[in-house]
CSV table of C-alpha atoms in Angstrom, one decimal:
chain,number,residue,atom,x,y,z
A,1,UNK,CA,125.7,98.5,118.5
A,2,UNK,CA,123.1,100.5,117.3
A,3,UNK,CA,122.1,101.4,113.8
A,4,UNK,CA,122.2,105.3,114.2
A,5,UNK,CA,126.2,104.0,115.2
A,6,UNK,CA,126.3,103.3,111.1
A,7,UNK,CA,126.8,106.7,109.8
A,8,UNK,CA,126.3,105.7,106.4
A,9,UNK,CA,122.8,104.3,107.1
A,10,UNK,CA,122.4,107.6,109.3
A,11,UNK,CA,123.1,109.6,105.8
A,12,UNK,CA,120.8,107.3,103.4
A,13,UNK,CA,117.9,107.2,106.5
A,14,UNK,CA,118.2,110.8,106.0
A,15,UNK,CA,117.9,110.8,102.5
A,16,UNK,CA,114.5,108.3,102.5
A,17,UNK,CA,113.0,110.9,105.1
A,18,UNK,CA,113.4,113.6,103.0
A,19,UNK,CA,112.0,111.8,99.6
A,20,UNK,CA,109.0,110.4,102.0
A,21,UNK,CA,108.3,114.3,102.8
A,22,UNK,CA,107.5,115.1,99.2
A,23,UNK,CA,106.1,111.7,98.7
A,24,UNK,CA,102.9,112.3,100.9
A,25,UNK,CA,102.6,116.4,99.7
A,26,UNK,CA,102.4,114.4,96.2
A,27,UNK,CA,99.8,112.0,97.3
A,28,UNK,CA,97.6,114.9,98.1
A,29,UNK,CA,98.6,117.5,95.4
A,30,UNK,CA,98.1,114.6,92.5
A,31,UNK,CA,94.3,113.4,93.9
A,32,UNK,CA,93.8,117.1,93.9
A,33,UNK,CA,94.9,118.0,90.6
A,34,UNK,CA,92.7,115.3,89.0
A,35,UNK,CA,89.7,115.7,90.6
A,36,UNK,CA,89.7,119.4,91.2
A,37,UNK,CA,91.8,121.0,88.8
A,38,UNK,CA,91.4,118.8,86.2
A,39,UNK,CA,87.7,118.2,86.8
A,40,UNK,CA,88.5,114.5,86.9
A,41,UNK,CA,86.5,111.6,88.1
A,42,UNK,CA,87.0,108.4,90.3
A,43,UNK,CA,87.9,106.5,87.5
A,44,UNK,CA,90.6,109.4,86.1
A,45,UNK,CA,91.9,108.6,90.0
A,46,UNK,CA,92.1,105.3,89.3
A,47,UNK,CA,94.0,105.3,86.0
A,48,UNK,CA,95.9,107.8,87.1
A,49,UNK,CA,96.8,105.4,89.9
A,50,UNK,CA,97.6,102.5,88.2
A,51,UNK,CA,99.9,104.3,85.2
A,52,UNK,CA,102.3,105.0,88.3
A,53,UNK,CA,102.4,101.3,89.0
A,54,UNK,CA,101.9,99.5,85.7
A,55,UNK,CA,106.2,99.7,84.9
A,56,UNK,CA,106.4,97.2,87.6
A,57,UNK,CA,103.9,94.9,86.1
A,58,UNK,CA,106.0,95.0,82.6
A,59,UNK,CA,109.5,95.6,84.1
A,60,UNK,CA,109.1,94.1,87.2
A,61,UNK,CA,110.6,90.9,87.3
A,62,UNK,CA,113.5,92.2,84.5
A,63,UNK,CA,114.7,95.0,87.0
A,64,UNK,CA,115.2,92.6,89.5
A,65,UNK,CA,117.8,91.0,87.7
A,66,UNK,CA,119.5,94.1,86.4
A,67,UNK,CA,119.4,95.8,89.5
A,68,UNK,CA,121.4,92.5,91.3
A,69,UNK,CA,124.0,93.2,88.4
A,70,UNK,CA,124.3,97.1,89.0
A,71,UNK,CA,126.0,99.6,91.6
A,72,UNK,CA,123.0,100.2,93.8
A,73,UNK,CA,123.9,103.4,94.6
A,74,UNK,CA,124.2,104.8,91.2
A,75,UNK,CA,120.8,103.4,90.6
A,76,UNK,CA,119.2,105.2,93.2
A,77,UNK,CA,120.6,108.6,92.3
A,78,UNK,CA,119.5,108.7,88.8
A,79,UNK,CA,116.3,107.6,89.4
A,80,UNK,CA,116.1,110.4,92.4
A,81,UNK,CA,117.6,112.8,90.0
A,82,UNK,CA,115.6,111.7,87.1
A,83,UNK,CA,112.0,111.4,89.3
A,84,UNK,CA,112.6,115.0,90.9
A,85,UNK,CA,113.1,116.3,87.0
A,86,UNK,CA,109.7,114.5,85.9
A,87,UNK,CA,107.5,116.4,88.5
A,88,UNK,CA,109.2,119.6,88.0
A,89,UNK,CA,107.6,118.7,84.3
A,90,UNK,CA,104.6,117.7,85.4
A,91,UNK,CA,104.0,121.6,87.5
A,92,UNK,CA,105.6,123.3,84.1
A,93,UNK,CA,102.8,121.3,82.0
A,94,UNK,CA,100.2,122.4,85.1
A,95,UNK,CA,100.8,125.3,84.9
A,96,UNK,CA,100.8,126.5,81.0
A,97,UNK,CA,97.6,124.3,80.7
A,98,UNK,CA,98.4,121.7,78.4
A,99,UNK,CA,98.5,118.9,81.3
A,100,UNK,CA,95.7,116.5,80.5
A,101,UNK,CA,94.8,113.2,81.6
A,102,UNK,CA,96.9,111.7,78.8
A,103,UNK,CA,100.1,113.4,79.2
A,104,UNK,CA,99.9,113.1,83.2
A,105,UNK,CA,99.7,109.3,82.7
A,106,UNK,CA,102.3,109.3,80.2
A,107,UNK,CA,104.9,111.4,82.4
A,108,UNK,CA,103.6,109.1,85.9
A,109,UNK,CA,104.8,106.0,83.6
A,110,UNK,CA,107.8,107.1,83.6
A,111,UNK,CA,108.1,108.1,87.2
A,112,UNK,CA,106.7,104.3,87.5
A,113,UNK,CA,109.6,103.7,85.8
A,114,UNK,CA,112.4,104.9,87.8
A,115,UNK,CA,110.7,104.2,91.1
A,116,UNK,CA,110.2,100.7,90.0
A,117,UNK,CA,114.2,100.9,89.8
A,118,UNK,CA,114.5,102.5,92.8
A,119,UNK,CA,112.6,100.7,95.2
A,120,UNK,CA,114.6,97.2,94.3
A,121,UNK,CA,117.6,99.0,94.9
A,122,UNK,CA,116.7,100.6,98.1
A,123,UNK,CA,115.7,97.5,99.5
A,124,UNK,CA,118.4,95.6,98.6
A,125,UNK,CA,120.6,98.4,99.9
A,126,UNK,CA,120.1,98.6,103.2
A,127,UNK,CA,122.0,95.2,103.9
A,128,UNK,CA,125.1,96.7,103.0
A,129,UNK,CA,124.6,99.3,105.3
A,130,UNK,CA,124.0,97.2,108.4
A,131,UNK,CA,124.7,94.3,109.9
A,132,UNK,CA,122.0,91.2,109.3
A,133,UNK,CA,120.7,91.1,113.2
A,134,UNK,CA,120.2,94.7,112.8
A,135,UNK,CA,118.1,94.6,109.7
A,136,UNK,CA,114.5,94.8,111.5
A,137,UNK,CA,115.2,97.9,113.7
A,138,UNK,CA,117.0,99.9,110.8
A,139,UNK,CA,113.8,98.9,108.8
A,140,UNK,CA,111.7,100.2,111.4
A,141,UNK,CA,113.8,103.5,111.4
A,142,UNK,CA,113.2,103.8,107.8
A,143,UNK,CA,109.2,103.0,108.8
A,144,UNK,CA,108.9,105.3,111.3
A,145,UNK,CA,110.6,108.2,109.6
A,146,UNK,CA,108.0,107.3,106.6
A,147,UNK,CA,105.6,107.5,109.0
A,148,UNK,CA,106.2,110.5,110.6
A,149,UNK,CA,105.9,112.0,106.7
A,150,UNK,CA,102.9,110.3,106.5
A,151,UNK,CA,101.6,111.9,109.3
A,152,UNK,CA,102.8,115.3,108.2
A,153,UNK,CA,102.7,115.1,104.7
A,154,UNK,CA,99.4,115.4,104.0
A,155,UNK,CA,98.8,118.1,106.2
A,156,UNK,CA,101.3,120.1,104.4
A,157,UNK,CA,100.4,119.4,101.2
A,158,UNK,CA,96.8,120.0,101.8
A,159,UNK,CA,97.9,123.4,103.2
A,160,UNK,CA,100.5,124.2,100.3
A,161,UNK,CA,97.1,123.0,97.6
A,162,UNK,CA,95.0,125.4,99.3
A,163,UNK,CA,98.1,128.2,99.6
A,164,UNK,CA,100.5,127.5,96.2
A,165,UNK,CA,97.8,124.9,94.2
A,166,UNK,CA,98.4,121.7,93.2
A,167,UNK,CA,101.0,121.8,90.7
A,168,UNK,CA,103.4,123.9,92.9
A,169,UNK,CA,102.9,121.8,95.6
A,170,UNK,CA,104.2,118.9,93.3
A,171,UNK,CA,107.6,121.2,92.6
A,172,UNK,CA,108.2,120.1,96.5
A,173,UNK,CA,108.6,116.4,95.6
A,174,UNK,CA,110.4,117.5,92.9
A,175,UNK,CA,113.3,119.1,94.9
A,176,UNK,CA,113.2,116.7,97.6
A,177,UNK,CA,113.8,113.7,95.3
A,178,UNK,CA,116.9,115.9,93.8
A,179,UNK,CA,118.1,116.8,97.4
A,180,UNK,CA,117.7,112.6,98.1
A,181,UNK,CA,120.0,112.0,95.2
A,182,UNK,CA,122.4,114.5,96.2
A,183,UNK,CA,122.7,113.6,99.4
A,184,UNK,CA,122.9,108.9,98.7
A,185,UNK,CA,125.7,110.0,96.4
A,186,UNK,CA,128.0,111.0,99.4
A,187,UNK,CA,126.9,107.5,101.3
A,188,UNK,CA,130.1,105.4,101.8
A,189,UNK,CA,128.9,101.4,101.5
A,190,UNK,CA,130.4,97.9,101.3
A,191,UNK,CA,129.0,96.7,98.1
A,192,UNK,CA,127.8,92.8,97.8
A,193,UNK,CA,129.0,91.2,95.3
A,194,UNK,CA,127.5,91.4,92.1
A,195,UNK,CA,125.5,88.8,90.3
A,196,UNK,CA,127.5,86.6,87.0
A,197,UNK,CA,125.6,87.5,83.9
A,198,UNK,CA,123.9,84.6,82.5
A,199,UNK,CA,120.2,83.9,80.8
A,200,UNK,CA,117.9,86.5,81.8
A,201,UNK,CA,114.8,84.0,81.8
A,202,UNK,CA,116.9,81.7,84.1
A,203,UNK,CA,117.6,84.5,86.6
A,204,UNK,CA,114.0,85.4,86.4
A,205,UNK,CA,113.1,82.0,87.3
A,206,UNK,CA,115.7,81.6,90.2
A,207,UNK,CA,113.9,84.6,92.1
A,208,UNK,CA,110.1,83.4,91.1
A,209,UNK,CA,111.7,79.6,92.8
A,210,UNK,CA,112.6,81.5,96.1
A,211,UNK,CA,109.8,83.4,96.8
A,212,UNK,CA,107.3,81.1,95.4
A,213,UNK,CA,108.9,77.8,97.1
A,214,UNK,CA,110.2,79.4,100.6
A,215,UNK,CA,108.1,77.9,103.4
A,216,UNK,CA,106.9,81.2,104.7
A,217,UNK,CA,107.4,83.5,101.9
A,218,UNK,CA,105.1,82.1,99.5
A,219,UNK,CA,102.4,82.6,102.0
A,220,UNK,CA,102.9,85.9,102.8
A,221,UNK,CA,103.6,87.1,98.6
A,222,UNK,CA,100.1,85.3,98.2
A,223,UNK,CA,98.4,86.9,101.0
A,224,UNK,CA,100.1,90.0,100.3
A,225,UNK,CA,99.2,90.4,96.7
A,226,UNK,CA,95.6,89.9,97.4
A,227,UNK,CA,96.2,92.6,100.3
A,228,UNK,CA,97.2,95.3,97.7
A,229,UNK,CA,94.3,94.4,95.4
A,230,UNK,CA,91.8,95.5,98.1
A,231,UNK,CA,94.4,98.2,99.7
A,232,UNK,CA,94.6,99.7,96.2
A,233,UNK,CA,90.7,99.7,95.7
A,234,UNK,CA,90.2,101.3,99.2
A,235,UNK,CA,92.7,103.9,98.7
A,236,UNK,CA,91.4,104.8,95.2
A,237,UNK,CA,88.2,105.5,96.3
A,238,UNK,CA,88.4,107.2,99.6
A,239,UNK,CA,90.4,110.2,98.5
A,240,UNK,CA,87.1,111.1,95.8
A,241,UNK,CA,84.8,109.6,98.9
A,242,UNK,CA,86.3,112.3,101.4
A,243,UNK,CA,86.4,115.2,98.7
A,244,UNK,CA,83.2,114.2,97.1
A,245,UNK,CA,80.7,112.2,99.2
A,246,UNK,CA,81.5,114.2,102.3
A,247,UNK,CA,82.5,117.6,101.2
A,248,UNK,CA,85.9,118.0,102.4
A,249,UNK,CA,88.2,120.5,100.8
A,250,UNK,CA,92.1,120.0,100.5
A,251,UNK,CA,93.0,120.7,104.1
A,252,UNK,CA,90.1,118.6,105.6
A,253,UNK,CA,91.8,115.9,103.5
A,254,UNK,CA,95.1,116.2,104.6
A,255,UNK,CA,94.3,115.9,108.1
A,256,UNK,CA,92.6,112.9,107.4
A,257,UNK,CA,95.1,110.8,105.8
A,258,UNK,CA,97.8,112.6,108.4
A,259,UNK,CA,95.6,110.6,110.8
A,260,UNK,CA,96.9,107.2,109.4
A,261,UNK,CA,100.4,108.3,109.4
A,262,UNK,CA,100.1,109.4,113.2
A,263,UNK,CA,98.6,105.7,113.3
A,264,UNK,CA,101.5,104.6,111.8
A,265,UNK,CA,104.0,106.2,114.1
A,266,UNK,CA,103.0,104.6,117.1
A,267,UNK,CA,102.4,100.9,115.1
A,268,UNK,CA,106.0,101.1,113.8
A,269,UNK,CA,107.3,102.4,117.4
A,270,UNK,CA,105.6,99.1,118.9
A,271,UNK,CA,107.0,96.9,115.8
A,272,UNK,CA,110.2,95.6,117.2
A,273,UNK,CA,108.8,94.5,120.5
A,274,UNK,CA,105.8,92.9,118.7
A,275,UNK,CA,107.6,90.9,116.9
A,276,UNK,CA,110.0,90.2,119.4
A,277,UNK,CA,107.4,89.2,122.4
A,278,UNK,CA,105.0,87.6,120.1
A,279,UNK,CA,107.4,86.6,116.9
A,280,UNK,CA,106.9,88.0,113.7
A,281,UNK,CA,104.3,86.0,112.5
A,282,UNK,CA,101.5,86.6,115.0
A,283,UNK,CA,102.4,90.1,115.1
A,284,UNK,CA,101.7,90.5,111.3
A,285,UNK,CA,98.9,88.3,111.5
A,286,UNK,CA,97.1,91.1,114.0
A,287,UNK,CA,98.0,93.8,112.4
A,288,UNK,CA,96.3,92.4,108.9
A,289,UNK,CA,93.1,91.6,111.1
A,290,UNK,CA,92.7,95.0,111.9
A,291,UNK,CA,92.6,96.7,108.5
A,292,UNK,CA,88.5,95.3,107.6
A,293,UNK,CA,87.0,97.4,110.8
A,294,UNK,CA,89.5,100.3,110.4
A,295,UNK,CA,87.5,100.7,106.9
A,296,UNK,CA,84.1,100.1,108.6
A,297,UNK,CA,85.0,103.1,110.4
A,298,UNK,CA,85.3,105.9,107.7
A,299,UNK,CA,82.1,103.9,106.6
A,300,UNK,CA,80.4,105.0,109.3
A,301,UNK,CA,80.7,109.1,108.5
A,302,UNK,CA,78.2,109.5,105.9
A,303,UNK,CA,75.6,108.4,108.5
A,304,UNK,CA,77.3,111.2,110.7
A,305,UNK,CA,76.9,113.9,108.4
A,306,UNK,CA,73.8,113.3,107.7
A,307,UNK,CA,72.7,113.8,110.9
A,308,UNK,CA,75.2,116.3,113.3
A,309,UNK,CA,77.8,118.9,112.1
A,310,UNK,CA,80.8,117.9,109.6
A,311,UNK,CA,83.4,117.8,112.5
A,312,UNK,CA,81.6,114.3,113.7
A,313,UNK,CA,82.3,112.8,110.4
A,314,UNK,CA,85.9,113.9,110.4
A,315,UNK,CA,86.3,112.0,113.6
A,316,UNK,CA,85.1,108.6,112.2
A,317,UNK,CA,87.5,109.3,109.0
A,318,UNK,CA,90.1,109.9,111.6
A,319,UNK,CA,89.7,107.2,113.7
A,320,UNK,CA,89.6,104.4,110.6
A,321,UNK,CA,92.4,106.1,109.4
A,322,UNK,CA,94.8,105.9,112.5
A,323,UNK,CA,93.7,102.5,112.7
A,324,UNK,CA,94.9,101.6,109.2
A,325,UNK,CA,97.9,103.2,109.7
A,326,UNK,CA,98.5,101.7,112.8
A,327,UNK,CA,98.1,97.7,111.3
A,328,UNK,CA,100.4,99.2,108.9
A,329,UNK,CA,103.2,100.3,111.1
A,330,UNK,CA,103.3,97.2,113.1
A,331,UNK,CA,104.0,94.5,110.1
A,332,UNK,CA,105.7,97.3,107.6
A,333,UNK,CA,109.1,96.9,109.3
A,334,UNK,CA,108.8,93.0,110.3
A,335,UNK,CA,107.7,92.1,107.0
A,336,UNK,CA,110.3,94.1,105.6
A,337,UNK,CA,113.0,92.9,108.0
A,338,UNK,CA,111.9,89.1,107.7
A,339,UNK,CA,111.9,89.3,103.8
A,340,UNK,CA,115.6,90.5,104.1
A,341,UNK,CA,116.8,88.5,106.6
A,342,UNK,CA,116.2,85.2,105.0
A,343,UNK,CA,117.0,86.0,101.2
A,344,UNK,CA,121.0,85.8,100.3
A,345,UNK,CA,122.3,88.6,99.1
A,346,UNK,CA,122.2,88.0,95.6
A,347,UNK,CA,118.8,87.1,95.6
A,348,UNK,CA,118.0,90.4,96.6
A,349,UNK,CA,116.9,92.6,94.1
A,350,UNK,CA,115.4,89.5,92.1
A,351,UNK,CA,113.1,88.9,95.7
A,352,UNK,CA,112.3,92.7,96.2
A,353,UNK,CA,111.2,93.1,92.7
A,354,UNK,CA,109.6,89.9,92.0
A,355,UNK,CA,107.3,91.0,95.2
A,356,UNK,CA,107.0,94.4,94.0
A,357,UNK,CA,105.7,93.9,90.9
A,358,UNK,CA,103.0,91.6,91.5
A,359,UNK,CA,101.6,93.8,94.1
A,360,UNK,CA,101.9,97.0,92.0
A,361,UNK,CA,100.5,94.4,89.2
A,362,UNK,CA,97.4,93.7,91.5
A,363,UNK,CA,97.0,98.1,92.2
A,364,UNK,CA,97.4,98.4,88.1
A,365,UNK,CA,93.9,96.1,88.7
A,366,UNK,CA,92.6,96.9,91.7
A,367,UNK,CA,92.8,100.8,91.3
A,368,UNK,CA,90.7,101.5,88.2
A,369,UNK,CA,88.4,98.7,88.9
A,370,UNK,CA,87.5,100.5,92.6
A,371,UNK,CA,87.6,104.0,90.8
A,372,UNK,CA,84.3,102.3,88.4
A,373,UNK,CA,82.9,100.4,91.3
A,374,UNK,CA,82.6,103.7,92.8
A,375,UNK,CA,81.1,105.6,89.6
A,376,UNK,CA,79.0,102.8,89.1
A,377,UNK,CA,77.6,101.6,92.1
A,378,UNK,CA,78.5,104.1,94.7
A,379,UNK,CA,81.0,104.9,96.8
A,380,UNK,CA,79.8,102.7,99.8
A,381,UNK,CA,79.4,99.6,97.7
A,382,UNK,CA,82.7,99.9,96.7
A,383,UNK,CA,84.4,100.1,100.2
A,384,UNK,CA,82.3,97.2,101.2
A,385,UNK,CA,83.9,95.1,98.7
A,386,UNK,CA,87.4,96.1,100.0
A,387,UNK,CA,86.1,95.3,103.3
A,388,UNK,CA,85.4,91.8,102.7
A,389,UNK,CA,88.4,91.1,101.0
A,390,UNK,CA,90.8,92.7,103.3
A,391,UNK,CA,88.8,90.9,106.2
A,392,UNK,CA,89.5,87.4,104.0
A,393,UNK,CA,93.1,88.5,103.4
A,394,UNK,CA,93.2,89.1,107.7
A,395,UNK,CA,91.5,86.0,108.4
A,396,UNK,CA,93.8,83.6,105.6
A,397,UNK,CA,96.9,85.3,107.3
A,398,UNK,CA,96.1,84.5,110.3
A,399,UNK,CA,95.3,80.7,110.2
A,400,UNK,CA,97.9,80.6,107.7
A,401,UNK,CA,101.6,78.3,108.4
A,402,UNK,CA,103.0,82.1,108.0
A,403,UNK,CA,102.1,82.8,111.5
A,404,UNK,CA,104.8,80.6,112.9
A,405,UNK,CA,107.2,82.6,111.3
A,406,UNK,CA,110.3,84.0,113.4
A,407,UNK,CA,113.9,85.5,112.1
A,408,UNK,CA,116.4,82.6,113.0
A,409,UNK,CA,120.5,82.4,112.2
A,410,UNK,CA,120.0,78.9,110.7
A,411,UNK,CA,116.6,80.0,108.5
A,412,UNK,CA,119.3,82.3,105.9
C-alpha cells in the first residue's frame, strides 16, 4: 500500500503544502520588511530571527509533554488559526506605520509560540496517519511538497514584494495558515493513546533519557544542534549579503533561495533510495558533507561581480544554493523518518520537542551572533566561520557511530 492510499494523510499532506506556500513568501517578505522597509540592519535580521525561535528555548521541553497529553489535531488548528491571525496583525501594524522592531519581535514571539506547538504535534501526527514501515516515504512526501514551496516560494514572494510590498505579501501566509487549519480539522485519524498525567519534571526527564541515551540519537541531536548553530548564522547573513553586498533587489533574491528549494526537490526525490541502497546513516552523513563547499560557492560571487556583469554572480549564489538545498533534501526525510520510527508513541511529542528546542535554542544564538559578525567584521568573515563549523559538523557525522544507522523492526 501506498501512502497517497491513506486519504487522511492525503488531506493533512495537503494541508502542510499549503502552509509551506506562505511559509517561503514569509521568509522573503519578513527579511525584506526589515531591511528595506524598516531600514533595518544585519543584526535587526538577526533578532528578528531568533524572537521567532526563542518560545522553543523557554517552552520547549514543557510542550512536549503537554502536547503527548492533548488531541493533536485540535492543537494544530488553533495554532494554524491563531498563526494566520498574528500576520494578518503584523500587515495591519505595516501598513498604519506603527510596526517597529519592538512590536515585530513581540508579535513573531508569539507566532514562535504557536508554531513551537505546532510543530510537536505535526510530527507526532503523522504516525497516526500511516502505518510504521511507511513513515519514511510519507515524510519524504511531506519533504518534497516543502520543497517544491521552497522552490516556488521565494520566487513568489519576491514578485508579490516588488508588486503588493512586504506587508501584503505577509497577508498570504496569513490566509494559508487559516485555510491549513480549516482544512486538518476535517482529517479523520486514529488517535494514540494519551500520556497518564504525572510530574511534569519527571516527564521532561523521560524524553531528555531517550534522546540523550539512544545509541544513534544522541549522536545525531549533538551533531544536529551544532548543525543549526552554523545553519542559523549562514542563513542570517546571506539574505542582508545578497540584498546588500551584492546588490540584488527582492526578485533577484527570491530566485536565489528558490534555487535551494529546486535543490531540494531533486535531494528529497533521491531520499528513499539513498537510504535504502546505502542505509540511512551514510546517506545523511553525505548529505551533511556537502553543506561547507555549497557555502564556498555563494562565497565565490563577490569576486564575480567585481569583475563581469551581475548575472555571473547570480550563478554562483545559485549554484551554492541548489547544493544546500540538495544535502537538505536527501537527510530531511530520513532523519525525520528514522527519529519516528524508533521512538514509541508516547514518547513522541516529548522527542520532537526536546530536539526542537535545542536547535531553535542554538538559532536563538547563532542568529544574532552571525547578524554582528557580519556588522562587525564583514559579511565574508562571517560565512567563513559557518563554513568551518558546518565542515566540522560534516566531518563529526560522518566518522561518527551514527553512520551505521538503519530503520529495523527489532530497533522500536
Amino acid at each position: 500500500m501506498k501512502v497517497r492510499d491513506h486519504k487522511s494523510f492525503v488531506r493533512f499532506w495537503t494541508a502542510s503544502t499549503t502552509s509551506n506556500f506562505g511559509t517561503y513568501i514569509t521568509t522573503i517578505a519578513l527579511q525584506v520588511l526589515v531591511v528595506v522597509n524598516m531600514g533595518g540592519s544585519a543584526v535587526d535580521v538577526g533578532w528578528v530571527s531568533a524572537s521567532r525561535w526563542l518560545p522553543y528555548v523557554l517552552l520547549g521541553l514543557i510542550a512536549g509533554v503537554l502536547v503527548d497529553r492533548f488531541h493533536l489535531k485540535t492543537v494544530l488548528v488553533v495554532t494554524d488559526m491563531g498563526r494566520g491571525i498574528i500576520f494578518a496583525f503584523i500587515c495591519l501594524f505595516a501598513v498604519t506605520g506603527v510596526l517597529s522592531i519592538g512590536w515585530l519581535m513581540i508579535l513573531l514571539l508569539l507566532f514562535g509560540a504557536m508554531s513551537l506547538f505546532n510543530d510537536a504535534a505535526h510530527q507526532s501526527f503523522v504516525p497516526q496517519l500511516v502505518p510504521r514501515p511507511l513513515l519514511t516515504r510519507a515524510y519524504a512526501r511531506l519533504e518534497q511538497s516543502a520543497a517544491v514551496a521552497e522552490t516556488s516560494g521565494p520566487a513568489i514572494g519576491g514578485g508579490l514584494v516588488s508588486w503588493i510590498g512586504a506587508p501584503f505579501a505577509l497577508l498570504i501566509d496569513a490566509v494559508s495558515y487559516l485555510f491549513s487549519g480549516v482544512l486538518i480539522a476535517t482529517v479523520k485519524h486514529q488517535p494514540s493513546d494519551k500520556v497518564k498525567a504525572g510530574p511534569l519534571g519527571q516527564q521532561i526527564k523521560e524524553g531528555l533519557q531517550w534522546v540523550y541515551q539512544h545509541q544513534y540519537l544522541r549522536t545525531l541531536a549533538l551533531n544536529t544542534h551544532a548543525w543549526f548553530f552554523f545553519h542559523s548564522m549562514t542563513m542570517t547573513v546571506l539574505v542582508s549579503f545578497f540584498l546588500i553586498e551584492l546588490g540584488f533587489d527582492a526578485s533577484l533574491l527570491g530566485f536565489a533561495l528558490a534555487a535551494a528549494g529546486v535543490g531540494a526537490v531533486a535531494g528529497t526525490s533521491l531520499s528513499s533510495r539513498a537510504g535504502d541502497r546505502f542505509g540511512i546513516g551514510r546517506a545523511m552523513a553525505f548529505s551533511r558533507i556537502l553543506y561547507a563547499p555549497a557555502v564556498v560557492l555563494i562565497t565565490l560571487a563577490p569576486a564575480a561581480i567585481n569583475s563581469d556583469p551581475q548575472n555571473i554572480a547570480i550563478i554562483f549564489a545559485v549554484v551554492g544554493q541548489l547544493l544546500y538545498g540538495f544535502s537538505m533534501g536527501i537527510e530531511g526525510p530520513l532523519e525525520m523518518g528514522y527519529r519516528q520510527f524508533v521512538t514509541p508513541s508516547h514518547l513522541q511529542g516529548r522527542m520532537n520537542t526536546t530536539l526542537r528546542s535545542i536547535n531553535r535554542s542554538a538559532v536563538v544564538i547563532g542568529a544574532p551572533l552571525g547578524g554582528a559578525i557580519a556588522d562587525g567584521l564583514g559579511f565574508l568573515t562571517a560565512l567563513s566561520i559557518s563554513i568551518a563549523g558546518l565542515g566540522l559538523c560534516g566531518l563529526w557525522f560522518s566518522l561518527s557511530t551514527m553512520r551505521k544507522a538503519q530503520i529495523k523492526e527489532d530497533e522500536i
